[in-house]
Coordinates of C-alpha atoms and ligand atoms in Angstrom, one line a residue:
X1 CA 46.0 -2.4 -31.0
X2 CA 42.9 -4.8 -31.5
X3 CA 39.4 -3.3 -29.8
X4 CA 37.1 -5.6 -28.2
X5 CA 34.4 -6.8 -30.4
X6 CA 31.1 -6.9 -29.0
X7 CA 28.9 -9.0 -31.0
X8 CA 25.3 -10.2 -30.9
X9 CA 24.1 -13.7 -28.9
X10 CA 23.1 -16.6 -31.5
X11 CA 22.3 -20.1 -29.8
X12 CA 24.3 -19.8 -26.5
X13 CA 27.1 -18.1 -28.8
X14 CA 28.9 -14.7 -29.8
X15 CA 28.0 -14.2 -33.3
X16 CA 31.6 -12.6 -34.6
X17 CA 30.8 -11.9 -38.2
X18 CA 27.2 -10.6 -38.0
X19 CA 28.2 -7.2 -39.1
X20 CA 30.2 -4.0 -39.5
X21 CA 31.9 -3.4 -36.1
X22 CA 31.6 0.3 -36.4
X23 CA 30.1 1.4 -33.3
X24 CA 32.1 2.8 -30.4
X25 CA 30.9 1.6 -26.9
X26 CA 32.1 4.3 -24.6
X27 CA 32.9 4.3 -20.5
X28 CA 30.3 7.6 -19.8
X29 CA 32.4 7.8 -16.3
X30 CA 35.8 8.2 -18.1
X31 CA 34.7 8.7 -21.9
X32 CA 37.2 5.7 -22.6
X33 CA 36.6 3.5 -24.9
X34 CA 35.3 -0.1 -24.4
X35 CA 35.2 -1.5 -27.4
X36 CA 33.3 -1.5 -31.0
X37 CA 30.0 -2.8 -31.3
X38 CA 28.5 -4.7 -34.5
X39 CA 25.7 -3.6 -36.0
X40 CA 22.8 -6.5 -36.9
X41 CA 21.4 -5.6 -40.2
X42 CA 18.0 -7.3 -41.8
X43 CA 19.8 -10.4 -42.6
X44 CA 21.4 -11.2 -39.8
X45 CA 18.2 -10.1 -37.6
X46 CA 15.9 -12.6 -39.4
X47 CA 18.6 -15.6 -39.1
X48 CA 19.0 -14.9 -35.7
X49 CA 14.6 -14.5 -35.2
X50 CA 14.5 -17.9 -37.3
X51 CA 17.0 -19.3 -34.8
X52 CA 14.6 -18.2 -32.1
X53 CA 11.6 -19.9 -33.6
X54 CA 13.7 -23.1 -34.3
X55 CA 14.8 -23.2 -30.2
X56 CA 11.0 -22.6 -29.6
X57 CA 9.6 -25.4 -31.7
X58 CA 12.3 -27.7 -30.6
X59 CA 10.4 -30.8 -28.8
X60 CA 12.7 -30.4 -25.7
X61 CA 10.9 -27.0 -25.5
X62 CA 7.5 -27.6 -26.4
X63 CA 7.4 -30.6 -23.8
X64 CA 9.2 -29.1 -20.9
X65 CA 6.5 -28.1 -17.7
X66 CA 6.1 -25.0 -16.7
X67 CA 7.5 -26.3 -13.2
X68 CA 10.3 -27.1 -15.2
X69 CA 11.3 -23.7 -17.0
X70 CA 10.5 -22.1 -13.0
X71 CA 13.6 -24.2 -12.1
X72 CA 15.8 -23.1 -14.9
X73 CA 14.6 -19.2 -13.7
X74 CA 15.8 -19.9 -10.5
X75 CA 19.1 -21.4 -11.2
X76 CA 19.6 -18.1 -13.4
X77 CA 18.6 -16.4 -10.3
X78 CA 21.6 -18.1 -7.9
X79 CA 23.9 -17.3 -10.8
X80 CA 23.1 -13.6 -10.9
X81 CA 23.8 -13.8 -6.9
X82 CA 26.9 -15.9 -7.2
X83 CA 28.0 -14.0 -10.3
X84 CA 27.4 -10.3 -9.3
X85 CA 30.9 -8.8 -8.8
X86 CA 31.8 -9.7 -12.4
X87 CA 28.0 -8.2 -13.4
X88 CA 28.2 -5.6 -11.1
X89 CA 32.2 -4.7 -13.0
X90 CA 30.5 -4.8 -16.5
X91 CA 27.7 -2.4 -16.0
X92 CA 29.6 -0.3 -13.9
X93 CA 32.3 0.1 -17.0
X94 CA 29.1 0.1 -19.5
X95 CA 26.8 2.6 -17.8
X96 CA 28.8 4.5 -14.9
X97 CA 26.5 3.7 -12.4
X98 CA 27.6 4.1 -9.0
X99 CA 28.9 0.3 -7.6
X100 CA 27.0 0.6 -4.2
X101 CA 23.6 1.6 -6.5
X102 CA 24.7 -2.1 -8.2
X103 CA 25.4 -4.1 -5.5
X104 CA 22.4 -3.2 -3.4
X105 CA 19.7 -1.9 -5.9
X106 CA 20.2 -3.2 -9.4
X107 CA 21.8 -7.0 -9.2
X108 CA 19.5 -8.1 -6.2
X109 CA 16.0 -6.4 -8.0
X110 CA 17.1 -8.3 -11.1
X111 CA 17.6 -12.0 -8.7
X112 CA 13.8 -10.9 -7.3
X113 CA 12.3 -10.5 -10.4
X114 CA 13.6 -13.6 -12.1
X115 CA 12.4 -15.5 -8.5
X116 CA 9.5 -14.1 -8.5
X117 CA 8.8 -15.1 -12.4
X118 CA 10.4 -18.8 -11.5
X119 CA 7.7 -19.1 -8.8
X120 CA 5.0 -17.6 -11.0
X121 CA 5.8 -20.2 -14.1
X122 CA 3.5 -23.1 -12.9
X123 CA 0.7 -20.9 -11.2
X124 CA -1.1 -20.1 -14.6
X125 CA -4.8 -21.2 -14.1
X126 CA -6.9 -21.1 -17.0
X127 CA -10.7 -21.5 -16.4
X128 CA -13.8 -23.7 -16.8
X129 CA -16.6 -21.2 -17.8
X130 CA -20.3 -22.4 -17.3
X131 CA -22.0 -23.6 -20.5
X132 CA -24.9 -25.9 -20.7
X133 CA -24.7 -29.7 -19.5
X134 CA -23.8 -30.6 -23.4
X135 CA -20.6 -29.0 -23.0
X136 CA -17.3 -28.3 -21.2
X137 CA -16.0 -24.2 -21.7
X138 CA -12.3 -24.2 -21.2
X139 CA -10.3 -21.3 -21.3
X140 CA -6.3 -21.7 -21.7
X141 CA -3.3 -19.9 -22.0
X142 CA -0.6 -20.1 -24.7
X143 CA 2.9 -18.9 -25.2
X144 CA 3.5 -16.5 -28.2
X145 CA 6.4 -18.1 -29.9
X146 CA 9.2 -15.7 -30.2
X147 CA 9.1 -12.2 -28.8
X148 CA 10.9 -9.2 -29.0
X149 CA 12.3 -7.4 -25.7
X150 CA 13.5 -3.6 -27.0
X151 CA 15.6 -2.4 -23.9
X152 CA 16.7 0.9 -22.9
X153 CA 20.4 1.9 -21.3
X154 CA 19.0 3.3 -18.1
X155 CA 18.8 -0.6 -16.2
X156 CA 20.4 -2.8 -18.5
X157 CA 20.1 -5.8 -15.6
X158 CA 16.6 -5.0 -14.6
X159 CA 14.6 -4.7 -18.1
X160 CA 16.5 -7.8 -18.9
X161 CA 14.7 -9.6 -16.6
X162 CA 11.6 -8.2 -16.7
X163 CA 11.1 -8.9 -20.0
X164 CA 13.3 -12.5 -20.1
X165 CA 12.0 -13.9 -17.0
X166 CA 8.4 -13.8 -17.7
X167 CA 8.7 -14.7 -21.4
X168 CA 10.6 -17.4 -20.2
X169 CA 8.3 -18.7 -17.7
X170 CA 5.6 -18.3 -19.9
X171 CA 7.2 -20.6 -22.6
X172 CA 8.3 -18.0 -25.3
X173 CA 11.9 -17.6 -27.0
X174 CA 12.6 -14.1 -27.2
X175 CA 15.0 -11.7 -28.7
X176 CA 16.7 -9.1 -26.9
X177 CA 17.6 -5.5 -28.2
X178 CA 20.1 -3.6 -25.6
X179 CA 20.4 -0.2 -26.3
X180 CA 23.2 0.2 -29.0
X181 CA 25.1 2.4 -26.2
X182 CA 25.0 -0.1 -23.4
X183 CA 25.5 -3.9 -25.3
X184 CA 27.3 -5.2 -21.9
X185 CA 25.1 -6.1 -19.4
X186 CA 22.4 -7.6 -22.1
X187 CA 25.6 -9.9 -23.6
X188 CA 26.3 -10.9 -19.8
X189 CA 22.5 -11.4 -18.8
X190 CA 21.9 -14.0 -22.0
X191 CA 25.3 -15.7 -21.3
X192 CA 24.3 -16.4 -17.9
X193 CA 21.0 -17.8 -18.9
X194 CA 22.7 -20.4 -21.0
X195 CA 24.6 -21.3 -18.1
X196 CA 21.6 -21.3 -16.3
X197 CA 20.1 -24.6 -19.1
X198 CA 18.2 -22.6 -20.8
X199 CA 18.5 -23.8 -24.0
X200 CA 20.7 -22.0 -26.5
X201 CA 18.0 -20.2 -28.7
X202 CA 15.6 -19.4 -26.3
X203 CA 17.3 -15.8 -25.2
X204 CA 18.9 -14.5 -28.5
X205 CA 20.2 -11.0 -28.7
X206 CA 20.5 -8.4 -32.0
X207 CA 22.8 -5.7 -31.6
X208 CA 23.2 -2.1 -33.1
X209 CA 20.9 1.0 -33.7
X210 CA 16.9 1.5 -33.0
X211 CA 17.0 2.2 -37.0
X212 CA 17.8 -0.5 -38.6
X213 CA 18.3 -3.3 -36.1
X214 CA 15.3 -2.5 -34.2
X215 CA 13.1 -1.6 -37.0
X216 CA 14.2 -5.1 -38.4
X217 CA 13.1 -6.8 -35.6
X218 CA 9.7 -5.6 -35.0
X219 CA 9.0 -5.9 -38.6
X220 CA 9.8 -9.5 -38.4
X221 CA 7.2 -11.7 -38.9
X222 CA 8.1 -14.5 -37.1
X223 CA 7.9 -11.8 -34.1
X224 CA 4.6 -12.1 -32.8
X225 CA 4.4 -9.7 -29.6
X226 CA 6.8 -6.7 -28.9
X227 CA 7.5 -5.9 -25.6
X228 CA 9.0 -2.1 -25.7
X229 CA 10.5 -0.1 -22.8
X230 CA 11.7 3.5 -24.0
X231 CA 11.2 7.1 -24.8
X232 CA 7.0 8.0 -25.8
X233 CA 7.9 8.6 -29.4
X234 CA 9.7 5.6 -30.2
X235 CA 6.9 3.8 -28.2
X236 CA 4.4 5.5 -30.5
X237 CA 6.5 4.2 -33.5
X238 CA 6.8 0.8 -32.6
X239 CA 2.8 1.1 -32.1
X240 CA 2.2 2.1 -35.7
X241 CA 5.1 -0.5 -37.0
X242 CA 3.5 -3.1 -35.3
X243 CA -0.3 -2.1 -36.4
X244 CA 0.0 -3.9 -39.9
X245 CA 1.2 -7.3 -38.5
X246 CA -1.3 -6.8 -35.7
X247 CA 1.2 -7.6 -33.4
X248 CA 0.8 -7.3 -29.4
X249 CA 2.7 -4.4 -27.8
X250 CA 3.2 -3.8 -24.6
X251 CA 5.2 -0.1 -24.4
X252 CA 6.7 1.3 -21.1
X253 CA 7.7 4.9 -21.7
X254 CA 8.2 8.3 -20.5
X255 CA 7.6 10.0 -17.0
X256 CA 7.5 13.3 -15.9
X257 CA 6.2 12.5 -12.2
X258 CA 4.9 14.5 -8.9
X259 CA 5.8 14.3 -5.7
X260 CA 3.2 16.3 -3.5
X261 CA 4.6 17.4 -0.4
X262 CA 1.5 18.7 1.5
X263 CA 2.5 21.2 5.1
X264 CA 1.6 18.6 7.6
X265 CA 4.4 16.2 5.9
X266 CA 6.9 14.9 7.7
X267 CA 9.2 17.5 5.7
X268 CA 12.6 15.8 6.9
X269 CA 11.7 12.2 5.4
X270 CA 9.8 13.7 2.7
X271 CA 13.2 16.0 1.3
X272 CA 15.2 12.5 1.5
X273 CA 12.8 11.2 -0.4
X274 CA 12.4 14.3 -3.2
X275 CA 16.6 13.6 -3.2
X276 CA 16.8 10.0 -3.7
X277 CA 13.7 10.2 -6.7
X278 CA 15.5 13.5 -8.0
X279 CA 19.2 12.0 -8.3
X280 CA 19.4 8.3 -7.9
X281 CA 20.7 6.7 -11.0
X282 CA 21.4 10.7 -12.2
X283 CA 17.6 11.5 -12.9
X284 CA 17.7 8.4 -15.6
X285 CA 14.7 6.3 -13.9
X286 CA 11.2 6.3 -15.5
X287 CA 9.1 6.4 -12.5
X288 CA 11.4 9.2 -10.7
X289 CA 9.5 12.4 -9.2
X290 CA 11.5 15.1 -10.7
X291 CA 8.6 17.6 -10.2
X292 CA 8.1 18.5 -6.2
X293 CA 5.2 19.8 -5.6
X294 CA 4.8 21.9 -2.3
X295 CA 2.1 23.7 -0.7
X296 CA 3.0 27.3 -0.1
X297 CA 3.1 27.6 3.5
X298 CA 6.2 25.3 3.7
X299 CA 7.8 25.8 0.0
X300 CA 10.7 28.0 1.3
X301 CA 11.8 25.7 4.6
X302 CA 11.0 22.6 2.5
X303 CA 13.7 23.7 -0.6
X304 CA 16.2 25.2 2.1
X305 CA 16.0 21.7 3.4
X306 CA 16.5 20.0 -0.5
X307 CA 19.6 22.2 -0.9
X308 CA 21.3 21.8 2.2
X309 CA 21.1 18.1 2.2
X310 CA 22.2 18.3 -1.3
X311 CA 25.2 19.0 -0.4
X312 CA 26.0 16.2 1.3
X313 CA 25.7 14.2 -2.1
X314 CA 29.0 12.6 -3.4
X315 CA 29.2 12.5 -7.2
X316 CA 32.3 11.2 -9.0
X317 CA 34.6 8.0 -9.7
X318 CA 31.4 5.5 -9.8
X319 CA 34.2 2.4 -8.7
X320 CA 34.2 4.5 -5.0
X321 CA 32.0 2.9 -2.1
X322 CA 30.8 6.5 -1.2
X323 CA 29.8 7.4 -4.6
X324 CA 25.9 8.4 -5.0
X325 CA 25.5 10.1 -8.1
X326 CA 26.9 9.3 -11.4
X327 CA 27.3 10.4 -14.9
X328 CA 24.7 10.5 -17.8
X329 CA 24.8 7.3 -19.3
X330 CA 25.1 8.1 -23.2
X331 CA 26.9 11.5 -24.6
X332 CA 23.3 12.6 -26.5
X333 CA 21.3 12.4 -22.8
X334 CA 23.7 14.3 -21.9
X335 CA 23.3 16.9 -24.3
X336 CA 19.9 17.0 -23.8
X337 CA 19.8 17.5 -20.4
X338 CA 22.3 20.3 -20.5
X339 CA 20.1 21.7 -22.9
X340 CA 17.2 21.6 -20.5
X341 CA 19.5 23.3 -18.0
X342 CA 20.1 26.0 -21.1
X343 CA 16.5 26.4 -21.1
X344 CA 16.3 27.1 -16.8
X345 CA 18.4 29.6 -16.9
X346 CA 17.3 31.8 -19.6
X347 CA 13.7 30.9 -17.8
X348 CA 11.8 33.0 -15.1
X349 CA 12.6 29.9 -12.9
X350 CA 15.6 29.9 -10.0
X351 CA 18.3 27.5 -10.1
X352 CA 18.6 27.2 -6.4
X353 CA 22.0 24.5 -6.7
X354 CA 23.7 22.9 -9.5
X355 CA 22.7 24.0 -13.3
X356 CA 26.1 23.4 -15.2
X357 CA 28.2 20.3 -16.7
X358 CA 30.4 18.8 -13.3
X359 CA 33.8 18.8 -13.0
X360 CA 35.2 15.7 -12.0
X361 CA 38.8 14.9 -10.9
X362 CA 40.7 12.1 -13.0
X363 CA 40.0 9.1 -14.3
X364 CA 36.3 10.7 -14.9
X365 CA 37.4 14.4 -16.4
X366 CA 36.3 13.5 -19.7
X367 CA 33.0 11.6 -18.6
X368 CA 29.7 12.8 -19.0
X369 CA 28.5 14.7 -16.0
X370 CA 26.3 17.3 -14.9
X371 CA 25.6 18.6 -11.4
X372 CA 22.6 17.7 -9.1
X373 CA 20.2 20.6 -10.0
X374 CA 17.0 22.3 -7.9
X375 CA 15.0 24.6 -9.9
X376 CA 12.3 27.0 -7.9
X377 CA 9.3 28.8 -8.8
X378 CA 8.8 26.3 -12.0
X379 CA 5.1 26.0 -13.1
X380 CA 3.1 24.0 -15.4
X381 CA 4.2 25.5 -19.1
X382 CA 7.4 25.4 -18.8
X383 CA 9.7 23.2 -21.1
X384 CA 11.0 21.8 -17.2
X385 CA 8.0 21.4 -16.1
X386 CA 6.6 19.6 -18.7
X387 CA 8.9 17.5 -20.5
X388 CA 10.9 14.6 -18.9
X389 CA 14.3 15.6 -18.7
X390 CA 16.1 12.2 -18.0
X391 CA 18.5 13.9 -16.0
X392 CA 19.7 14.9 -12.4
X393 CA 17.3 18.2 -11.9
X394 CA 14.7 18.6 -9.3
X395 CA 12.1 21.3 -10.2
X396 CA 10.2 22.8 -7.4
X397 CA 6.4 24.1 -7.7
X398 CA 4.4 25.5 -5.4
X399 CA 0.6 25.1 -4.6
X400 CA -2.2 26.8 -2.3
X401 CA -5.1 24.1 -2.4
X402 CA -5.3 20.4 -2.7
X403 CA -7.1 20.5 -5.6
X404 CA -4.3 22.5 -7.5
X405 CA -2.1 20.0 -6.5
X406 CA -3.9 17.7 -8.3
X407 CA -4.1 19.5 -11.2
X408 CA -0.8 20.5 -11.5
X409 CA 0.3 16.8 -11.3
X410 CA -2.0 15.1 -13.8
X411 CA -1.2 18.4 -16.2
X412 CA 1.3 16.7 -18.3
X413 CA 1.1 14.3 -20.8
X414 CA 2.6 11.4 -19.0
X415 CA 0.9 9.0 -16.0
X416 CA 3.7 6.8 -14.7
X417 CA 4.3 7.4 -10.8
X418 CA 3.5 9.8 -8.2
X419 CA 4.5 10.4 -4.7
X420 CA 2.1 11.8 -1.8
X421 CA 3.7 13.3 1.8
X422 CA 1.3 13.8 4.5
X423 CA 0.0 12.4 7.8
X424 CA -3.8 12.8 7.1
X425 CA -4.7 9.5 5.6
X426 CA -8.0 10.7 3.9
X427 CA -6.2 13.4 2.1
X428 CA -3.1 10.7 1.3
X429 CA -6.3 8.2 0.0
X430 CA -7.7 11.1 -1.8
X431 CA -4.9 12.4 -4.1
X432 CA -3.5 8.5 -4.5
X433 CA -6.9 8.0 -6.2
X434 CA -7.3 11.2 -7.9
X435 CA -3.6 10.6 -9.4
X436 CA -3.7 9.9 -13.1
X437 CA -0.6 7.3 -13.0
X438 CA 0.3 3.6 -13.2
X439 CA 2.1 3.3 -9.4
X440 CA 2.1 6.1 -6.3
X441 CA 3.7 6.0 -3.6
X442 CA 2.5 7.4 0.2
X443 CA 5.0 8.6 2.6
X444 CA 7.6 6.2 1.1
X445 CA 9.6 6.8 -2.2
X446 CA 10.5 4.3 -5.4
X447 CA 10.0 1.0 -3.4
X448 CA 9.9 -1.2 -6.3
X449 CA 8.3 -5.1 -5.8
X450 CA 8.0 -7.8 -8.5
X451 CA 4.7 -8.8 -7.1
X452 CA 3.1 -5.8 -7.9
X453 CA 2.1 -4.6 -11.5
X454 CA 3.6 -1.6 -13.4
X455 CA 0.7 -0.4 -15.5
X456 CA 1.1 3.1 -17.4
X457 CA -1.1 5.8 -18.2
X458 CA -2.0 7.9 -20.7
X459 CA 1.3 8.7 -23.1
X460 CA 3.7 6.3 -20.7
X461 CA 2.8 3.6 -22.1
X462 CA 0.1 1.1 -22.6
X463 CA 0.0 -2.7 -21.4
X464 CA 1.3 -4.2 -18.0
X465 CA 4.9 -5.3 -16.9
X466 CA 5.7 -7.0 -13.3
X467 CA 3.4 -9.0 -11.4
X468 CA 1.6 -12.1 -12.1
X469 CA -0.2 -9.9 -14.9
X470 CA 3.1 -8.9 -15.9
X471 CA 3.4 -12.5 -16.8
X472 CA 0.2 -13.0 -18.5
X473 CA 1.0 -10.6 -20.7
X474 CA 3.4 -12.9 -22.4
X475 CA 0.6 -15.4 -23.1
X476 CA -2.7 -15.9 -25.4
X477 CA -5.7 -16.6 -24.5
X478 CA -7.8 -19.9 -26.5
X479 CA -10.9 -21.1 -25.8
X480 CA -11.7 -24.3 -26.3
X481 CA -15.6 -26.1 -26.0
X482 CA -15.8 -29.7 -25.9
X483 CA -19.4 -31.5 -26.8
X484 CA -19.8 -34.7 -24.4
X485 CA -23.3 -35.8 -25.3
X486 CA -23.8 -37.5 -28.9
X487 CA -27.3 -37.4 -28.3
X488 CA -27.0 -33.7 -28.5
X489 CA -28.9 -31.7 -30.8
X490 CA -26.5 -30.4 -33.6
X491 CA -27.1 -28.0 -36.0
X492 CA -30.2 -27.7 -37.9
X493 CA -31.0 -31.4 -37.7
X494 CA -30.7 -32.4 -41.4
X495 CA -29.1 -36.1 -40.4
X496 CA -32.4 -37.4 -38.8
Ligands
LIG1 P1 14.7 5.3 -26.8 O1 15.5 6.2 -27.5 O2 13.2 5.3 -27.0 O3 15.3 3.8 -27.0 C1 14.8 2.6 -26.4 C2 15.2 1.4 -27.3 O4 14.4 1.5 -28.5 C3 16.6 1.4 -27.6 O5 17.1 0.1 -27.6 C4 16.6 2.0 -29.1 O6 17.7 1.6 -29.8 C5 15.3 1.3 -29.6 N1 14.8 1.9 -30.8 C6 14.9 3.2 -31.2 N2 14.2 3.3 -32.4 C7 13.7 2.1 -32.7 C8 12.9 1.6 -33.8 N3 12.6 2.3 -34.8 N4 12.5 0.3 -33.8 C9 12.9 -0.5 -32.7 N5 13.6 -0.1 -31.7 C10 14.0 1.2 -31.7 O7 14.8 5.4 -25.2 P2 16.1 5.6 -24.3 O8 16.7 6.9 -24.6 O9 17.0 4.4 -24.6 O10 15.6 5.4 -22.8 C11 15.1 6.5 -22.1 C12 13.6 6.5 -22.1 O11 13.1 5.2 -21.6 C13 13.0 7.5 -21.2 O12 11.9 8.2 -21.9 C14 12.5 6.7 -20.0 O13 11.4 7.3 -19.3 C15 12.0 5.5 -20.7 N6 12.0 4.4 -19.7 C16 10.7 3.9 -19.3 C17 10.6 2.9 -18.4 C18 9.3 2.5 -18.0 S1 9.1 1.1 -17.1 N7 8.2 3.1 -18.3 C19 11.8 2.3 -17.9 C20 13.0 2.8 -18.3 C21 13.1 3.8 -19.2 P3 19.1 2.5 -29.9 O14 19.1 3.3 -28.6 O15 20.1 1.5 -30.0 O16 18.9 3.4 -31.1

């Protein structure tokens, strides 16, 4: 029987023949198989980056306002509305996620962001510096040319856009690279923006491994920024690859995040939280606290309270409405994280629920899933503490003082997110500011807003995504002095 080809996204077309189809796409839910996947080598990587450059030095292109390419963004916005039950089908097939996660977290954050980026396109200011009365300082902005957006399979829908939308609006082309695992949702995202006018060229997409068709990207020269959201040590690869080109990176990468639950917290609002950071999307979010960190006093009322309301989550057949928690999204995360779980159990820590693969009734029997874990008495030094697990496991740690609280939160190498539960606003104030991380949250949980910027610390990352800086990014900076008095003194004076 022929298998569905999946093949990369060349000027508002599927690109049959780019490759060997030799990569299985798999259902994580069922471990079915989708379909084969073609793998971009060099070749076809620098035809489709010179296609790129072609669409971005096309007059149409160059000429169209910025007001212009906001409405394109915002048609591409209603079509993500009108269009989401076939979107929300394809990532639910491609990645397992839960449908009610898509319908009412991932397809309307995606339609914000591109708004958002539609409404940002025409509110770039540049600025007139002062100089002396013999000349005008201006200071502009510029698009790049063609970018590269490297994605990972956690939010197919939602790095799309925050990397397409603000390239877009910004005037770049820009190539896409899905995760090999999860091709769907990139194919259905660059699609839609052709429907959407933008013209074919200006979102292109490369398919197949971090390896080769990745490498060959960034290594492209007509590439001239790369804009990387992934693991720390591919981030810190793409870093070095990109060093000899001097191209712009922007990299958003690992998290291994805190969520401080001090005694006077509202400890009933605060466990919801600690659940929805722990599990939603099975632990696979970036900015996710799956370190709770909870002052002594109230540690074993506070993880009663995590377990018992554990309980209540329903994991399984992602297609049912009640579903919360779904499966890994690629077979080697979830080898990892049942490696981490390895690792608890032979540990001095206590798995208080969960800890093993799940077993989940047919269709999903032969998905990828592992049960909703909480670990207690975890501290800093441990492999669960401090490495990012990517999966569904909580890990309880327990602190006297503020200040240890602090330190046990900025002790890891990562500085993504953080989450604070008390009622005194000083100390709330205190440890936001003290926290060594891009985004943190008080007394609300993984709120996310285009408006606001997602700037990571230390080994998370480095650069800016969201926000109007989130667009900026996307753009160079020229300045440009203009002389308006020829009876200005010039030089050394060697004319007169
Ligand atoms: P990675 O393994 O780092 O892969 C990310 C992307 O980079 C994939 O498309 C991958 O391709 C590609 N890649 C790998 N090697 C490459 C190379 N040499 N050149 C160019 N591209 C290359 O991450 P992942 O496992 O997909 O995603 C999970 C990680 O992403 C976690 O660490 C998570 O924290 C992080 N993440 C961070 C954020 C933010 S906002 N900070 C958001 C989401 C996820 P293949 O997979 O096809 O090989």
């Amino acid at each position: 029987m022929s298998q569905t080809v999946y093949a990369p996204f060349l000027n508002g077309e599927f690109w049959i023949d780019a490759g060997p189809a030799d990569f299985t796409v798999i259902n994580p839910a069922t471990g079915q198989t989708l379909g084969r996947e073609t793998e971009c080598g060099a070749a076809a990587v620098a035809r489709i980056v010179e296609a790129s450059q072609q669409a971005f030095l096309e007059p149409s292109w160059q000429k169209m306002s910025a007001a212009e390419r906001g409405g394109l963004l915002l048609k591409l916005a209603d079509l993500v509305e009108q269009q989401a039950e076939a979107l929300i089908q394809t990532e639910l097939q491609d990645t397992g996620k839960p449908i009610s996660q898509l319908r009412t977290g991932e397809l309307p954050l995606t339609a914000a962001i591109i708004r958002f980026y539609a409404g940002a396109a025409d509110k770039v200011e540049g600025s007139i510096k002062s100089g002396t009365p013999n000349e005008i300082l201006l200071q502009i902005y510029e698009p790049y040319g063609v970018v590269a957006g490297i994605l990972p399979w956690n939010y197919p829908f939602v790095n799309a856009a925050m990397k397409v939308a603000p390239a877009v609006a910004a005037g770049n082309a820009i190539v896409l690279k899905p995760a090999q695992e999860t091709p769907l949702g990139t194919l259905a995202f660059a699609k839609l923006c052709v429907e959407a006018g933008i013209p074919p060229g200006i979102v292109n997409v490369v398919l197949g491994s971090g390896s080769t068709t990745g490498q060959a990207l960034i290594e492209h020269p007509l590439i001239k920024k790369v804009s990387f959201t992934g693991s720390t040590s591919v981030g810190q690869h793409i870093q070095k690859a990109a060093a000899d080109q001097m191209k712009m990176v922007n990299l958003e990468c690992g998290g291994k995040n805190a969520l401080i639950v001090f005694a006077d917290a509202d400890l009933d609002r605060a466990a919801e939280a600690a659940l929805l950071s722990g599990f939603v999307n099975a632990g696979q979010l970036c900015v996710s606290c799956s370190r709770v960190l909870i002052e002594s006093s109230v540690a074993a009322e506070f993880e009663a309270l995590l377990v018992e309301r554990s309980k209540k989550i329903v994991m399984g057949d992602p297609r049912n409405e009640a579903t919360l928690v779904g499966p890994m999204i690629t077979r080697s995360q979830y080898e990892s994280a049942l490696s981490y779980l390895i690792e608890a159990a032979d540990s001095e820590c206590e798995i208080l629920c969960g800890g093993s693969k799940a077993r989940i009734a047919a269709p999903c029997e032969n998905g990828f899933w592992i049960e909703p874990t909480i670990l207690s008495g975890v501290r800093p030094g441990m492999k669960v503490h401090d490495e990012e697990i990517f999966g569904p496991v909580l890990s309880c740690v327990r602190f006297e003082t503020e200040k240890e609280a602090v330190a046990i939160a900025n002790s890891v190498i990562y500085g993504l997110s953080g989450s604070i539960w008390t009622k005194d606003g000083s100390k709330a104030l205190r440890v936001a500011r003290a926290f060594d991380t891009g985004i943190c949250w008080v007394n609300t949980m993984l709120s996310g807003y285009p408006q606001i910027s997602l700037s990571p610390h230390k080994l998370s990352g480095t650069g800016v995504e969201l926000g109007m800086e989130g667009m900026l990014a996307y753009l160079k900076r020229k300045s440009i002095v203009i002389g308006i008095d020829d009876d200005a003194p010039i030089g050394w004076g060697l004319k007169r």
